[in-house]
mmCIF file with all atom_site columns, C-alpha atoms in Angstrom:
data_model
loop_
_atom_site.group_PDB
_atom_site.id
_atom_site.type_symbol
_atom_site.label_atom_id
_atom_site.label_alt_id
_atom_site.label_comp_id
_atom_site.label_asym_id
_atom_site.label_entity_id
_atom_site.label_seq_id
_atom_site.pdbx_PDB_ins_code
_atom_site.Cartn_x
_atom_site.Cartn_y
_atom_site.Cartn_z
_atom_site.occupancy
_atom_site.B_iso_or_equiv
_atom_site.pdbx_formal_charge
_atom_site.auth_seq_id
_atom_site.auth_comp_id
_atom_site.auth_asym_id
_atom_site.auth_atom_id
_atom_site.pdbx_PDB_model_num
ATOM 1  C CA . MET A 1 1  ? 12.203  21.867  -16.124 1.00 0.00 ? 1  MET A CA 1
ATOM 2  C CA . LEU A 1 2  ? 9.371   19.522  -15.263 1.00 0.00 ? 2  LEU A CA 1
ATOM 3  C CA . ARG A 1 3  ? 6.780   21.628  -13.386 1.00 0.00 ? 3  ARG A CA 1
ATOM 4  C CA . LEU A 1 4  ? 5.050   19.027  -11.214 1.00 0.00 ? 4  LEU A CA 1
ATOM 5  C CA . ASP A 1 5  ? 3.804   21.790  -8.921  1.00 0.00 ? 5  ASP A CA 1
ATOM 6  C CA . ARG A 1 6  ? 1.438   22.805  -11.751 1.00 0.00 ? 6  ARG A CA 1
ATOM 7  C CA . CYS A 1 7  ? 0.148   19.303  -12.378 1.00 0.00 ? 7  CYS A CA 1
ATOM 8  C CA . PRO A 1 8  ? -3.495  18.665  -11.323 1.00 0.00 ? 8  PRO A CA 1
ATOM 9  C CA . LEU A 1 9  ? -2.555  15.300  -9.805  1.00 0.00 ? 9  LEU A CA 1
ATOM 10 C CA . ASN A 1 10 ? -2.014  14.665  -6.100  1.00 0.00 ? 10 ASN A CA 1
ATOM 11 C CA . ILE A 1 11 ? 1.720   15.380  -6.203  1.00 0.00 ? 11 ILE A CA 1
ATOM 12 C CA . ARG A 1 12 ? 3.576   16.846  -3.236  1.00 0.00 ? 12 ARG A CA 1
ATOM 13 C CA . ILE A 1 13 ? 6.738   18.859  -3.549  1.00 0.00 ? 13 ILE A CA 1
ATOM 14 C CA . VAL A 1 14 ? 8.619   18.285  -0.292  1.00 0.00 ? 14 VAL A CA 1
ATOM 15 C CA . GLU A 1 15 ? 12.025  19.067  1.133   1.00 0.00 ? 15 GLU A CA 1
ATOM 16 C CA . ASP A 1 16 ? 12.549  15.553  2.488   1.00 0.00 ? 16 ASP A CA 1
ATOM 17 C CA . ILE A 1 17 ? 11.250  12.505  0.642   1.00 0.00 ? 17 ILE A CA 1
ATOM 18 C CA . ARG A 1 18 ? 12.395  10.015  3.299   1.00 0.00 ? 18 ARG A CA 1
ATOM 19 C CA . PRO A 1 19 ? 9.061   9.758   5.199   1.00 0.00 ? 19 PRO A CA 1
ATOM 20 C CA . TYR A 1 20 ? 7.239   9.112   1.921   1.00 0.00 ? 20 TYR A CA 1
ATOM 21 C CA . LYS A 1 21 ? 9.764   6.507   0.825   1.00 0.00 ? 21 LYS A CA 1
ATOM 22 C CA . ALA A 1 22 ? 9.369   4.833   4.222   1.00 0.00 ? 22 ALA A CA 1
ATOM 23 C CA . ARG A 1 23 ? 5.590   4.884   3.702   1.00 0.00 ? 23 ARG A CA 1
ATOM 24 C CA . LYS A 1 24 ? 5.869   3.170   0.332   1.00 0.00 ? 24 LYS A CA 1
ATOM 25 C CA . VAL A 1 25 ? 8.357   0.583   1.526   1.00 0.00 ? 25 VAL A CA 1
ATOM 26 C CA . ALA A 1 26 ? 6.453   -0.227  4.720   1.00 0.00 ? 26 ALA A CA 1
ATOM 27 C CA . ILE A 1 27 ? 2.975   -0.377  3.213   1.00 0.00 ? 27 ILE A CA 1
ATOM 28 C CA . LEU A 1 28 ? 3.620   -1.947  -0.175  1.00 0.00 ? 28 LEU A CA 1
ATOM 29 C CA . ASN A 1 29 ? 6.512   -4.215  0.718   1.00 0.00 ? 29 ASN A CA 1
ATOM 30 C CA . GLY A 1 30 ? 5.026   -5.056  4.117   1.00 0.00 ? 30 GLY A CA 1
ATOM 31 C CA . ALA A 1 31 ? 1.688   -5.966  2.566   1.00 0.00 ? 31 ALA A CA 1
ATOM 32 C CA . HIS A 1 32 ? 3.370   -8.118  -0.074  1.00 0.00 ? 32 HIS A CA 1
ATOM 33 C CA . THR A 1 33 ? 5.510   -9.837  2.552   1.00 0.00 ? 33 THR A CA 1
ATOM 34 C CA . ALA A 1 34 ? 2.414   -10.641 4.627   1.00 0.00 ? 34 ALA A CA 1
ATOM 35 C CA . LEU A 1 35 ? 0.490   -11.708 1.523   1.00 0.00 ? 35 LEU A CA 1
ATOM 36 C CA . VAL A 1 36 ? 2.936   -14.230 0.041   1.00 0.00 ? 36 VAL A CA 1
ATOM 37 C CA . PRO A 1 37 ? 2.670   -17.135 2.514   1.00 0.00 ? 37 PRO A CA 1
ATOM 38 C CA . VAL A 1 38 ? -1.115  -16.815 2.785   1.00 0.00 ? 38 VAL A CA 1
ATOM 39 C CA . ALA A 1 39 ? -1.594  -16.656 -0.980  1.00 0.00 ? 39 ALA A CA 1
ATOM 40 C CA . TRP A 1 40 ? 0.810   -19.551 -1.519  1.00 0.00 ? 40 TRP A CA 1
ATOM 41 C CA . LEU A 1 41 ? -1.070  -21.736 0.977   1.00 0.00 ? 41 LEU A CA 1
ATOM 42 C CA . CYS A 1 42 ? -4.317  -20.873 -0.848  1.00 0.00 ? 42 CYS A CA 1
ATOM 43 C CA . GLY A 1 43 ? -2.844  -21.779 -4.238  1.00 0.00 ? 43 GLY A CA 1
ATOM 44 C CA . VAL A 1 44 ? -2.914  -18.184 -5.477  1.00 0.00 ? 44 VAL A CA 1
ATOM 45 C CA . ASP A 1 45 ? -0.165  -17.163 -7.910  1.00 0.00 ? 45 ASP A CA 1
ATOM 46 C CA . THR A 1 46 ? -0.496  -13.390 -8.399  1.00 0.00 ? 46 THR A CA 1
ATOM 47 C CA . VAL A 1 47 ? -1.156  -10.295 -6.303  1.00 0.00 ? 47 VAL A CA 1
ATOM 48 C CA . GLY A 1 48 ? -4.127  -9.424  -8.523  1.00 0.00 ? 48 GLY A CA 1
ATOM 49 C CA . GLU A 1 49 ? -5.642  -12.855 -7.983  1.00 0.00 ? 49 GLU A CA 1
ATOM 50 C CA . ALA A 1 50 ? -5.042  -12.567 -4.234  1.00 0.00 ? 50 ALA A CA 1
ATOM 51 C CA . MET A 1 51 ? -6.724  -9.152  -4.042  1.00 0.00 ? 51 MET A CA 1
ATOM 52 C CA . ARG A 1 52 ? -9.805  -10.563 -5.773  1.00 0.00 ? 52 ARG A CA 1
ATOM 53 C CA . ASP A 1 53 ? -10.092 -13.181 -3.004  1.00 0.00 ? 53 ASP A CA 1
ATOM 54 C CA . LYS A 1 54 ? -12.272 -11.628 -0.289  1.00 0.00 ? 54 LYS A CA 1
ATOM 55 C CA . ALA A 1 55 ? -10.594 -13.415 2.654   1.00 0.00 ? 55 ALA A CA 1
ATOM 56 C CA . ILE A 1 56 ? -7.026  -12.708 1.512   1.00 0.00 ? 56 ILE A CA 1
ATOM 57 C CA . ARG A 1 57 ? -7.854  -9.095  0.717   1.00 0.00 ? 57 ARG A CA 1
ATOM 58 C CA . HIS A 1 58 ? -9.386  -8.668  4.179   1.00 0.00 ? 58 HIS A CA 1
ATOM 59 C CA . TYR A 1 59 ? -6.259  -10.183 5.784   1.00 0.00 ? 59 TYR A CA 1
ATOM 60 C CA . VAL A 1 60 ? -3.947  -7.827  3.867   1.00 0.00 ? 60 VAL A CA 1
ATOM 61 C CA . GLN A 1 61 ? -6.076  -4.762  4.663   1.00 0.00 ? 61 GLN A CA 1
ATOM 62 C CA . GLN A 1 62 ? -6.240  -5.747  8.341   1.00 0.00 ? 62 GLN A CA 1
ATOM 63 C CA . THR A 1 63 ? -2.450  -6.183  8.420   1.00 0.00 ? 63 THR A CA 1
ATOM 64 C CA . ILE A 1 64 ? -1.988  -2.719  6.913   1.00 0.00 ? 64 ILE A CA 1
ATOM 65 C CA . ASP A 1 65 ? -4.527  -1.087  9.264   1.00 0.00 ? 65 ASP A CA 1
ATOM 66 C CA . GLU A 1 66 ? -3.501  -2.818  12.499  1.00 0.00 ? 66 GLU A CA 1
ATOM 67 C CA . GLU A 1 67 ? 0.226   -3.517  12.084  1.00 0.00 ? 67 GLU A CA 1
ATOM 68 C CA . ILE A 1 68 ? 1.833   -1.346  9.419   1.00 0.00 ? 68 ILE A CA 1
ATOM 69 C CA . ILE A 1 69 ? 0.098   2.055   9.686   1.00 0.00 ? 69 ILE A CA 1
ATOM 70 C CA . PRO A 1 70 ? 0.453   2.339   13.491  1.00 0.00 ? 70 PRO A CA 1
ATOM 71 C CA . ALA A 1 71 ? 4.208   1.730   13.148  1.00 0.00 ? 71 ALA A CA 1
ATOM 72 C CA . LEU A 1 72 ? 4.765   4.683   10.774  1.00 0.00 ? 72 LEU A CA 1
ATOM 73 C CA . ASP A 1 73 ? 5.474   8.272   11.765  1.00 0.00 ? 73 ASP A CA 1
ATOM 74 C CA . LEU A 1 74 ? 3.008   9.886   9.334   1.00 0.00 ? 74 LEU A CA 1
ATOM 75 C CA . PRO A 1 75 ? -0.651  10.877  9.772   1.00 0.00 ? 75 PRO A CA 1
ATOM 76 C CA . ALA A 1 76 ? -2.780  7.715   9.874   1.00 0.00 ? 76 ALA A CA 1
ATOM 77 C CA . GLU A 1 77 ? -5.519  9.168   7.649   1.00 0.00 ? 77 GLU A CA 1
ATOM 78 C CA . GLU A 1 78 ? -2.971  10.119  5.000   1.00 0.00 ? 78 GLU A CA 1
ATOM 79 C CA . LEU A 1 79 ? -1.591  6.585   5.120   1.00 0.00 ? 79 LEU A CA 1
ATOM 80 C CA . ARG A 1 80 ? -5.052  5.043   4.765   1.00 0.00 ? 80 ARG A CA 1
ATOM 81 C CA . GLN A 1 81 ? -5.684  7.164   1.660   1.00 0.00 ? 81 GLN A CA 1
ATOM 82 C CA . PHE A 1 82 ? -2.413  5.893   0.200   1.00 0.00 ? 82 PHE A CA 1
ATOM 83 C CA . CYS A 1 83 ? -3.534  2.255   0.514   1.00 0.00 ? 83 CYS A CA 1
ATOM 84 C CA . ARG A 1 84 ? -5.409  0.836   -2.442  1.00 0.00 ? 84 ARG A CA 1
ATOM 85 C CA . CYS A 1 85 ? -5.919  -2.859  -1.803  1.00 0.00 ? 85 CYS A CA 1
ATOM 86 C CA . GLY A 1 86 ? -7.726  -4.271  -4.784  1.00 0.00 ? 86 GLY A CA 1
ATOM 87 C CA . HIS A 1 87 ? -7.638  -1.094  -6.874  1.00 0.00 ? 87 HIS A CA 1
ATOM 88 C CA . ARG A 1 88 ? -8.866  -2.185  -10.339 1.00 0.00 ? 88 ARG A CA 1
ATOM 89 C CA . ALA A 1 89 ? -6.066  -0.400  -12.191 1.00 0.00 ? 89 ALA A CA 1
ATOM 90 C CA . LEU A 1 90 ? -3.433  -2.184  -10.102 1.00 0.00 ? 90 LEU A CA 1
ATOM 91 C CA . SER A 1 91 ? -4.828  -5.726  -10.201 1.00 0.00 ? 91 SER A CA 1
#
């Protein structure tokens, strides 16, 4: 048995994964959906390239903070910690 409860990473063992799946879908997919037309109009081809652009990154973060997070039924601070716009390992 895989004992994730003993892993030193930030892993939560929960009864119901649905709120966390909704968080992922809303934040990641919502951010990508908002990003695509803006990046395309700016001639940007990849998410990594878009996140290195200060104006696009600001737009995506503002969309997450002002539109996506308030619409979710999870603690706002927890949602903000989940967001990693421009995280070096993900670019």
